[in-house]
mmCIF file with all atom_site columns, C-alpha atoms in Angstrom:
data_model
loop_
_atom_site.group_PDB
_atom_site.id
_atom_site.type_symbol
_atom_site.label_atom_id
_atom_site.label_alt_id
_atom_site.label_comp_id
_atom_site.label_asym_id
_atom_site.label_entity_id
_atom_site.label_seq_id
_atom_site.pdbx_PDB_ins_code
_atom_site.Cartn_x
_atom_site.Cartn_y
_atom_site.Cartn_z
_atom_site.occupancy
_atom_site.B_iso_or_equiv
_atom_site.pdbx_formal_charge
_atom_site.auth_seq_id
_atom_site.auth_comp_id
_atom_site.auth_asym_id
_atom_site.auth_atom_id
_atom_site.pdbx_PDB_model_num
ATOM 1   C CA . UNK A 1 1   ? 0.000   0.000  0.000  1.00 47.00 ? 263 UNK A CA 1
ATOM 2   C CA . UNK A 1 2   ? 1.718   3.237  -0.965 1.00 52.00 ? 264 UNK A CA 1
ATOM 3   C CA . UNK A 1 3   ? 0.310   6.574  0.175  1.00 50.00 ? 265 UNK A CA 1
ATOM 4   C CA . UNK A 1 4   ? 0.570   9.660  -2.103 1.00 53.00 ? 266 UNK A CA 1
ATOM 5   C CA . UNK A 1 5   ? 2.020   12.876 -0.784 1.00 52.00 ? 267 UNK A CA 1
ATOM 6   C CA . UNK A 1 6   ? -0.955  14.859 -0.865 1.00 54.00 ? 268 UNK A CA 1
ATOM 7   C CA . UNK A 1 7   ? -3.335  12.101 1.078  1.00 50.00 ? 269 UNK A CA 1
ATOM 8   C CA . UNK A 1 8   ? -0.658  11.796 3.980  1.00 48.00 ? 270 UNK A CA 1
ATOM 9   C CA . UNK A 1 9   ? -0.764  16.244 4.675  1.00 52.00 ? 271 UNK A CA 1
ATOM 10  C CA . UNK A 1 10  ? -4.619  15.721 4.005  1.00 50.00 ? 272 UNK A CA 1
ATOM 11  C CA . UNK A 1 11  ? -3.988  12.845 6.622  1.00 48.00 ? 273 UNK A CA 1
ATOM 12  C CA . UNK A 1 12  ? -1.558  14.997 9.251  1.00 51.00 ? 274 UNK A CA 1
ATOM 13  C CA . UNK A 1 13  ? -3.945  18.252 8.408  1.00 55.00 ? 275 UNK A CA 1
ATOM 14  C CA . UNK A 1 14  ? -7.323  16.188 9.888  1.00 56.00 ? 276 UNK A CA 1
ATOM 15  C CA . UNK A 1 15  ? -5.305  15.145 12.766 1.00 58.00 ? 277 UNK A CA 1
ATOM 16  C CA . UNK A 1 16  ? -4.416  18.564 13.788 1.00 70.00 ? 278 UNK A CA 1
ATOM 17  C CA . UNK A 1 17  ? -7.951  19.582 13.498 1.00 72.00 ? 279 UNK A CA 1
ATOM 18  C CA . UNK A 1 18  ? -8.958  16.460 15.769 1.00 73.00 ? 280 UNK A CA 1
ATOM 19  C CA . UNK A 1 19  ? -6.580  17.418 18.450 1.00 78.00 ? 281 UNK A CA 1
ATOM 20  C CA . UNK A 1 20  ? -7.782  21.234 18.287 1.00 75.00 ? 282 UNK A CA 1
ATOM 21  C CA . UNK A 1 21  ? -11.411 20.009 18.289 1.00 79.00 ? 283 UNK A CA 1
ATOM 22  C CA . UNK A 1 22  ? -10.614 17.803 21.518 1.00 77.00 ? 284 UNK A CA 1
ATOM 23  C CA . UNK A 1 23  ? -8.654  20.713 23.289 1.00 79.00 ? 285 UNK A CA 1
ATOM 24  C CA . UNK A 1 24  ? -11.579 23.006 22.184 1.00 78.00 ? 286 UNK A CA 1
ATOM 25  C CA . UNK A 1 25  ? -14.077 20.591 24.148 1.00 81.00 ? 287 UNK A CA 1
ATOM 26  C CA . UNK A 1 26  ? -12.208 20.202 26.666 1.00 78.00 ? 288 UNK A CA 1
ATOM 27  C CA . UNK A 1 27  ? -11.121 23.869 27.555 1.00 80.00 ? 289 UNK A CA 1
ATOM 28  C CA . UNK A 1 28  ? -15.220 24.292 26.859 1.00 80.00 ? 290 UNK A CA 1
ATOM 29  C CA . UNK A 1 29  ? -16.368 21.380 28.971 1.00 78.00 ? 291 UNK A CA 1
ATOM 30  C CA . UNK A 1 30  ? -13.999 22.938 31.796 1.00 78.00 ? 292 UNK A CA 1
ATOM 31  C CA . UNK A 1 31  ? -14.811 26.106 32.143 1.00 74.00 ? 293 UNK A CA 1
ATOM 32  C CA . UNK A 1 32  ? -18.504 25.108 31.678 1.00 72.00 ? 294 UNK A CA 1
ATOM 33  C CA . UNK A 1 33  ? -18.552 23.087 35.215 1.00 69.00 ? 295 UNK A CA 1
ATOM 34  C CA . UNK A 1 34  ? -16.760 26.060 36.366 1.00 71.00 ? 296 UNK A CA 1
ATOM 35  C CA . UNK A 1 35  ? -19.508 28.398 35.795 1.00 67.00 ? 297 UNK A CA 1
ATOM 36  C CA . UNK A 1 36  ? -22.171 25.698 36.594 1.00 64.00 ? 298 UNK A CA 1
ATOM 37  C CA . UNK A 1 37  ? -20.239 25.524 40.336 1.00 64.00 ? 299 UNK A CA 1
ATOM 38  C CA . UNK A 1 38  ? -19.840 29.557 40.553 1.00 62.00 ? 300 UNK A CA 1
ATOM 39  C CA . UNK A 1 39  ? -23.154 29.847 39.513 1.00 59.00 ? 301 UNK A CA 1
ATOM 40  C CA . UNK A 1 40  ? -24.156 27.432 42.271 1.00 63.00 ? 302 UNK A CA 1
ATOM 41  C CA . UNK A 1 41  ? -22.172 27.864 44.811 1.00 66.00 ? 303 UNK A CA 1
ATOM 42  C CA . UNK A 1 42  ? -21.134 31.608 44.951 1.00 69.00 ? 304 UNK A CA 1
ATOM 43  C CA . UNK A 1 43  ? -22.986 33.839 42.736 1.00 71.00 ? 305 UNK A CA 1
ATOM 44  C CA . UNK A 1 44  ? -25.616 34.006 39.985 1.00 71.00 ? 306 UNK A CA 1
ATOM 45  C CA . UNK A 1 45  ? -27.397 36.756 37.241 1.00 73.00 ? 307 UNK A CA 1
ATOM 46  C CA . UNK A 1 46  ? -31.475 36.505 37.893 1.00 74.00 ? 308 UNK A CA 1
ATOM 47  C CA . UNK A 1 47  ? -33.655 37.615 35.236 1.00 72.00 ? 309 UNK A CA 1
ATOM 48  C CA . UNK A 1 48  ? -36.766 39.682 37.054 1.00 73.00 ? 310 UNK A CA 1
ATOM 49  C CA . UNK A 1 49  ? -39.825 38.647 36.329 1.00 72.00 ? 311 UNK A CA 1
ATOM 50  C CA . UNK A 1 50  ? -43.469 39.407 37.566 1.00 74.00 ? 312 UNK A CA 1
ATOM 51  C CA . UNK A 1 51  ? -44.591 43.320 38.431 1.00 74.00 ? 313 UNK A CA 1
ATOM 52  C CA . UNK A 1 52  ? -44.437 43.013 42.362 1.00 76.00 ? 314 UNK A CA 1
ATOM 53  C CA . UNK A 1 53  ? -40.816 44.970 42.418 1.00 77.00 ? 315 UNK A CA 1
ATOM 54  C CA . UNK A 1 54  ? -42.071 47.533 40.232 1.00 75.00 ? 316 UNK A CA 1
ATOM 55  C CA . UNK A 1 55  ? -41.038 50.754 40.469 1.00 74.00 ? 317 UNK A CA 1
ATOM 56  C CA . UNK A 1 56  ? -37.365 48.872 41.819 1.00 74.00 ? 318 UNK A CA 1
ATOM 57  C CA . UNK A 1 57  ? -36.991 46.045 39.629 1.00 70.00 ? 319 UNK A CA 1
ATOM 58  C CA . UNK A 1 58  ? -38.857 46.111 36.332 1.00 72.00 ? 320 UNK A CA 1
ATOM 59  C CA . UNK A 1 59  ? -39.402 42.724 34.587 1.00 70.00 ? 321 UNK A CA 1
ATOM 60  C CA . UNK A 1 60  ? -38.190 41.916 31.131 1.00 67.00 ? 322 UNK A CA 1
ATOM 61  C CA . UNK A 1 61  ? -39.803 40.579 28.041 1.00 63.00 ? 323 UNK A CA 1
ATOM 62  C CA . UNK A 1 62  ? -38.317 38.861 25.190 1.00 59.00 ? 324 UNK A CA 1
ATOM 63  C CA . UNK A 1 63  ? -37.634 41.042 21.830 1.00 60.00 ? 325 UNK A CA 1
ATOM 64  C CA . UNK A 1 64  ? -37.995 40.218 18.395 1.00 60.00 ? 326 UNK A CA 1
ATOM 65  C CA . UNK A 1 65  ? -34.548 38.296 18.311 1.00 59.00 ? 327 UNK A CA 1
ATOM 66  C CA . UNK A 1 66  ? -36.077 36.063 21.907 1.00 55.00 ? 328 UNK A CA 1
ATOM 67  C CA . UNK A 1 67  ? -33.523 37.834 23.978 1.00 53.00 ? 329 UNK A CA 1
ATOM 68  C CA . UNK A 1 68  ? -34.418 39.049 27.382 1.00 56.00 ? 330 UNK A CA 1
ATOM 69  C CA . UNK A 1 69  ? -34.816 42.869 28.373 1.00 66.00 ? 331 UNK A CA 1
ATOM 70  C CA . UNK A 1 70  ? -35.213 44.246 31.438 1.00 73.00 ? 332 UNK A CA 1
ATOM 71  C CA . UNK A 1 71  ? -33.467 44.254 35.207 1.00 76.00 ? 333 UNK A CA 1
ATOM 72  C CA . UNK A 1 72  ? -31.031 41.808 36.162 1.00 77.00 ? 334 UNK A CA 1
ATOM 73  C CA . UNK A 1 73  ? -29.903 40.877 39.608 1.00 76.00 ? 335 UNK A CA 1
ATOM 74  C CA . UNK A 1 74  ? -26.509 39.601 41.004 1.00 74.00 ? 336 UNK A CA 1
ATOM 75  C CA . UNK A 1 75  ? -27.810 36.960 43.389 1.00 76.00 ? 337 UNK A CA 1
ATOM 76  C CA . UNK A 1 76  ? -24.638 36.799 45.529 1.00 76.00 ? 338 UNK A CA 1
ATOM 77  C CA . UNK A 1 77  ? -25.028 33.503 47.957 1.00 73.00 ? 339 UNK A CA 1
ATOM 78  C CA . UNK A 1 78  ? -21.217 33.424 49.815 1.00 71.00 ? 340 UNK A CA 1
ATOM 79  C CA . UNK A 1 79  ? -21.988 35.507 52.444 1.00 72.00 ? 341 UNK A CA 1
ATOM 80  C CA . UNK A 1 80  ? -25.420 34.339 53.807 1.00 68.00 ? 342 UNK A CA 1
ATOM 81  C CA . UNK A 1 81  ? -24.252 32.704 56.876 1.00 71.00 ? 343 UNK A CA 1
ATOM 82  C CA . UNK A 1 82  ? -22.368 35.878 57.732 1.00 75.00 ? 344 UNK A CA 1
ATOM 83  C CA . UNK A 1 83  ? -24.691 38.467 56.920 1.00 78.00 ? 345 UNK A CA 1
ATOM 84  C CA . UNK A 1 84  ? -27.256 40.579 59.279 1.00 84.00 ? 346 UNK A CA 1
ATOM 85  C CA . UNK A 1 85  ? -30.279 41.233 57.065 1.00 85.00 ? 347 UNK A CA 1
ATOM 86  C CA . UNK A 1 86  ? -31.912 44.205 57.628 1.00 87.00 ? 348 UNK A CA 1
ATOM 87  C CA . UNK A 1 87  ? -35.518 45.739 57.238 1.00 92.00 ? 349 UNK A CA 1
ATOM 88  C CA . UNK A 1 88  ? -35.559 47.311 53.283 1.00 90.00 ? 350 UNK A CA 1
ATOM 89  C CA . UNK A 1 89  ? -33.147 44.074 52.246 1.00 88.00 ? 351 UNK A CA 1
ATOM 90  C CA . UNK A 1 90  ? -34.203 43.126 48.654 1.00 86.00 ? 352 UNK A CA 1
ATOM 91  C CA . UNK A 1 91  ? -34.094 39.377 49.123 1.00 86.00 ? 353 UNK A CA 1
ATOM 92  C CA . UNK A 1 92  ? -34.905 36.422 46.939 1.00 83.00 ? 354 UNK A CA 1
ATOM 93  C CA . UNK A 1 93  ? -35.850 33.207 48.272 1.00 84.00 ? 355 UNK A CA 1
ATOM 94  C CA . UNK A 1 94  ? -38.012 30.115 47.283 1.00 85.00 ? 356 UNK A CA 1
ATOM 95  C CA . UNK A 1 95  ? -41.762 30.151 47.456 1.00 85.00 ? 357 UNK A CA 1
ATOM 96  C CA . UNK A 1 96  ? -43.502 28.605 50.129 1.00 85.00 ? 358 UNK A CA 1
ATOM 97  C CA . UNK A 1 97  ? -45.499 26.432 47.953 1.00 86.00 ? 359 UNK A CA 1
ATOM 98  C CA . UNK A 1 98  ? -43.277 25.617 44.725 1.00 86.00 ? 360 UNK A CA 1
ATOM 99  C CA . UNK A 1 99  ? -40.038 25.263 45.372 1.00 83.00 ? 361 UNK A CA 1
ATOM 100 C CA . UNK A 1 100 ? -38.427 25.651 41.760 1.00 85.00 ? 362 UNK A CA 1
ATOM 101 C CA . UNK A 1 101 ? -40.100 29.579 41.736 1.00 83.00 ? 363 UNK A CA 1
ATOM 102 C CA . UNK A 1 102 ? -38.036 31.761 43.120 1.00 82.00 ? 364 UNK A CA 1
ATOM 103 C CA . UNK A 1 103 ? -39.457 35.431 44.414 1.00 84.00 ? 365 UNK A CA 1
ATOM 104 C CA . UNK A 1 104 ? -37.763 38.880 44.655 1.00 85.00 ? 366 UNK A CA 1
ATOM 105 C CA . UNK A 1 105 ? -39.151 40.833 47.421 1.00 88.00 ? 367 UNK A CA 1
ATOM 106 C CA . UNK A 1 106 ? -38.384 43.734 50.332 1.00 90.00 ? 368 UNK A CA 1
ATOM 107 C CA . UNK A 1 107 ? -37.592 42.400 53.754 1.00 93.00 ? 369 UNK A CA 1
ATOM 108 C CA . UNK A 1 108 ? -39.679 44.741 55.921 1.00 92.00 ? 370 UNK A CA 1
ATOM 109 C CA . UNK A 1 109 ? -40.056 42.919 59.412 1.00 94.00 ? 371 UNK A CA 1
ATOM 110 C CA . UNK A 1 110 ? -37.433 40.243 61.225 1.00 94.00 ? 372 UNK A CA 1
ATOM 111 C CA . UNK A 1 111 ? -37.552 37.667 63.809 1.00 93.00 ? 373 UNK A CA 1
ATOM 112 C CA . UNK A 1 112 ? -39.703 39.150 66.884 1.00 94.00 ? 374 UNK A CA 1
ATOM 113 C CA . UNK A 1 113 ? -40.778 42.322 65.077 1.00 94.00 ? 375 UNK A CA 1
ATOM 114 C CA . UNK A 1 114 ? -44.691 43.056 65.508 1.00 94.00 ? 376 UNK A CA 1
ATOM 115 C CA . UNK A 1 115 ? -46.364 43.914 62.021 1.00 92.00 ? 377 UNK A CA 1
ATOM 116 C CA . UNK A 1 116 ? -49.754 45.024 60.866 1.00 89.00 ? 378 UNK A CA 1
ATOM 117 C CA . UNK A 1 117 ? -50.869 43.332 58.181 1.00 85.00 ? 379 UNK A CA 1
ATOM 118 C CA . UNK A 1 118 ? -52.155 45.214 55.406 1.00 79.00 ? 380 UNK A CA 1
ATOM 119 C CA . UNK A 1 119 ? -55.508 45.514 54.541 1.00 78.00 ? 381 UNK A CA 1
ATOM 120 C CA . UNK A 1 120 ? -56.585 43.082 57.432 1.00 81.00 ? 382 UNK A CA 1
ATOM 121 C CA . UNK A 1 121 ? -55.751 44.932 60.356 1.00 80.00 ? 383 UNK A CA 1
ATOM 122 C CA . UNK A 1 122 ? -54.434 41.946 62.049 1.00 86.00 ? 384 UNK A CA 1
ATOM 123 C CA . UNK A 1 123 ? -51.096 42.561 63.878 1.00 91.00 ? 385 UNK A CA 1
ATOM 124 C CA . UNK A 1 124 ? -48.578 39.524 63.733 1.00 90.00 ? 386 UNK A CA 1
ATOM 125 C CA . UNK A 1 125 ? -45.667 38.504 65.825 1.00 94.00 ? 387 UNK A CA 1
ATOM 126 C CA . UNK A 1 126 ? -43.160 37.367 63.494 1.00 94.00 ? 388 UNK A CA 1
ATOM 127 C CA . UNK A 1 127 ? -41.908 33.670 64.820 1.00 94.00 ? 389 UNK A CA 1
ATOM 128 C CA . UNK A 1 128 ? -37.904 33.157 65.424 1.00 94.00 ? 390 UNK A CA 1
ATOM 129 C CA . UNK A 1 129 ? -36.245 31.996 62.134 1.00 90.00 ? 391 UNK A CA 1
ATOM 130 C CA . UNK A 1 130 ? -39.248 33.778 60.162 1.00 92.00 ? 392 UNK A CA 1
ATOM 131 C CA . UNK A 1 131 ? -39.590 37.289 58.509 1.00 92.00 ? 393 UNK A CA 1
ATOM 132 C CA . UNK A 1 132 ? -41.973 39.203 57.085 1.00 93.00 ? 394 UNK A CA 1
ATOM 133 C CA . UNK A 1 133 ? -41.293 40.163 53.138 1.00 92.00 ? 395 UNK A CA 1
ATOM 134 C CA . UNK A 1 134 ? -43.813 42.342 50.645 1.00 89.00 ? 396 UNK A CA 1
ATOM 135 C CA . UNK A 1 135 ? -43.098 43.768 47.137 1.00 87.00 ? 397 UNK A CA 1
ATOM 136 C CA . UNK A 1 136 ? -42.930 46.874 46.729 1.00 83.00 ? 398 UNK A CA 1
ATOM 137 C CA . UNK A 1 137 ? -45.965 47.045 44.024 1.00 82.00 ? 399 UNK A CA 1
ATOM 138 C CA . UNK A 1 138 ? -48.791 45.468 46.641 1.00 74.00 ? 400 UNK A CA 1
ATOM 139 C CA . UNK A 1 139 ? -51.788 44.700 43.790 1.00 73.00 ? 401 UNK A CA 1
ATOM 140 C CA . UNK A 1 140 ? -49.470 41.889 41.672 1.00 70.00 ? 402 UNK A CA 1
ATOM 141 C CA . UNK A 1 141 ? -47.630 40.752 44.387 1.00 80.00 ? 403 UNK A CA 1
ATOM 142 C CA . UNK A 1 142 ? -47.677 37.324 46.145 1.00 83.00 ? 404 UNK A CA 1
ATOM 143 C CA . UNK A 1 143 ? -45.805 37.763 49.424 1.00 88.00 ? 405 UNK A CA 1
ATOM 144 C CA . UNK A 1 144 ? -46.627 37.951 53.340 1.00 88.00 ? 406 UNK A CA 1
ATOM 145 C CA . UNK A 1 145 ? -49.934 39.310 52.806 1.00 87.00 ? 407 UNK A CA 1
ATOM 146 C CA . UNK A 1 146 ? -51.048 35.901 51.574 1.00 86.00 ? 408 UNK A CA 1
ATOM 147 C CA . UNK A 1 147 ? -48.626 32.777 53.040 1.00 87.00 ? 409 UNK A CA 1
ATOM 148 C CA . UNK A 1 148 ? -47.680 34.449 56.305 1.00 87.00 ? 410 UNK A CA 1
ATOM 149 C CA . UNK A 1 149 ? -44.217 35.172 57.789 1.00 91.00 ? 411 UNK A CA 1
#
């Protein structure tokens, strides 16, 4: 079996683009689990959606080209155990009832706090390991009012 000049380059030429196609996937395969774990572990963009934020937060819609506009927000998650939230905190946290929707609201009471709830009249002591969150555009917004501290 003899081999022709020209078939062993075209031979050497596909290898080189095999072992640049495997250290493409590779360099793309690592840095993808490293943004999977940053974004899991440390810090994540959130795309705003639903009114209850507004005039704060405004949510996006997609555009003719199905790219998202509106706000953004840089869920940071490294320094939970550390940090002292405070009342006016915009927080995000899973809902009480579906646990892959996440809501974006204002912390407004803490742990011990007394709050009048709006609209009923009813003043509630909020529990220990509990707050009390609202948005800050009441009509759309699914927060305290409804599922409690």
């Amino acid at each position: 079996f003899e081999v022709r000049g020209d078939a062993a380059s075209l031979l050497i030429g596909n290898m080189g683009a095999w072992d640049f196609l495997w250290m493409f996937s590779k360099q793309t395969l690592t840095g993808l689990f490293i943004g999977l774990t940053i974004s899991d572990k440390y810090a994540s963009f959130v795309a705003i959606e639903g009114g209850s934020m507004q005039p704060t937060l405004n949510p996006g819609s997609r555009n003719l080209f199905g790219s998202l506009e509106g706000d953004f927000v840089l869920l940071e998650k490294l320094c939970l155990r550390k940090y002292k939230f405070s009342r006016g905190d915009v927080v995000i946290f899973r809902s009480p009832y579906e646990r892959n929707e996440r809501f974006v609201k204002r912390l407004i009471a803490l742990q011990g706090d007394w709050v009048i709830v709006p609209g009923k009249n009813d003043i509630v002591k909020i529990p220990k390991g509990h707050c009390w969150v609202e948005g800050d555009n009441e009509v759309p917004s699914f927060d305290s009012r409804l599922f409690g501290p």
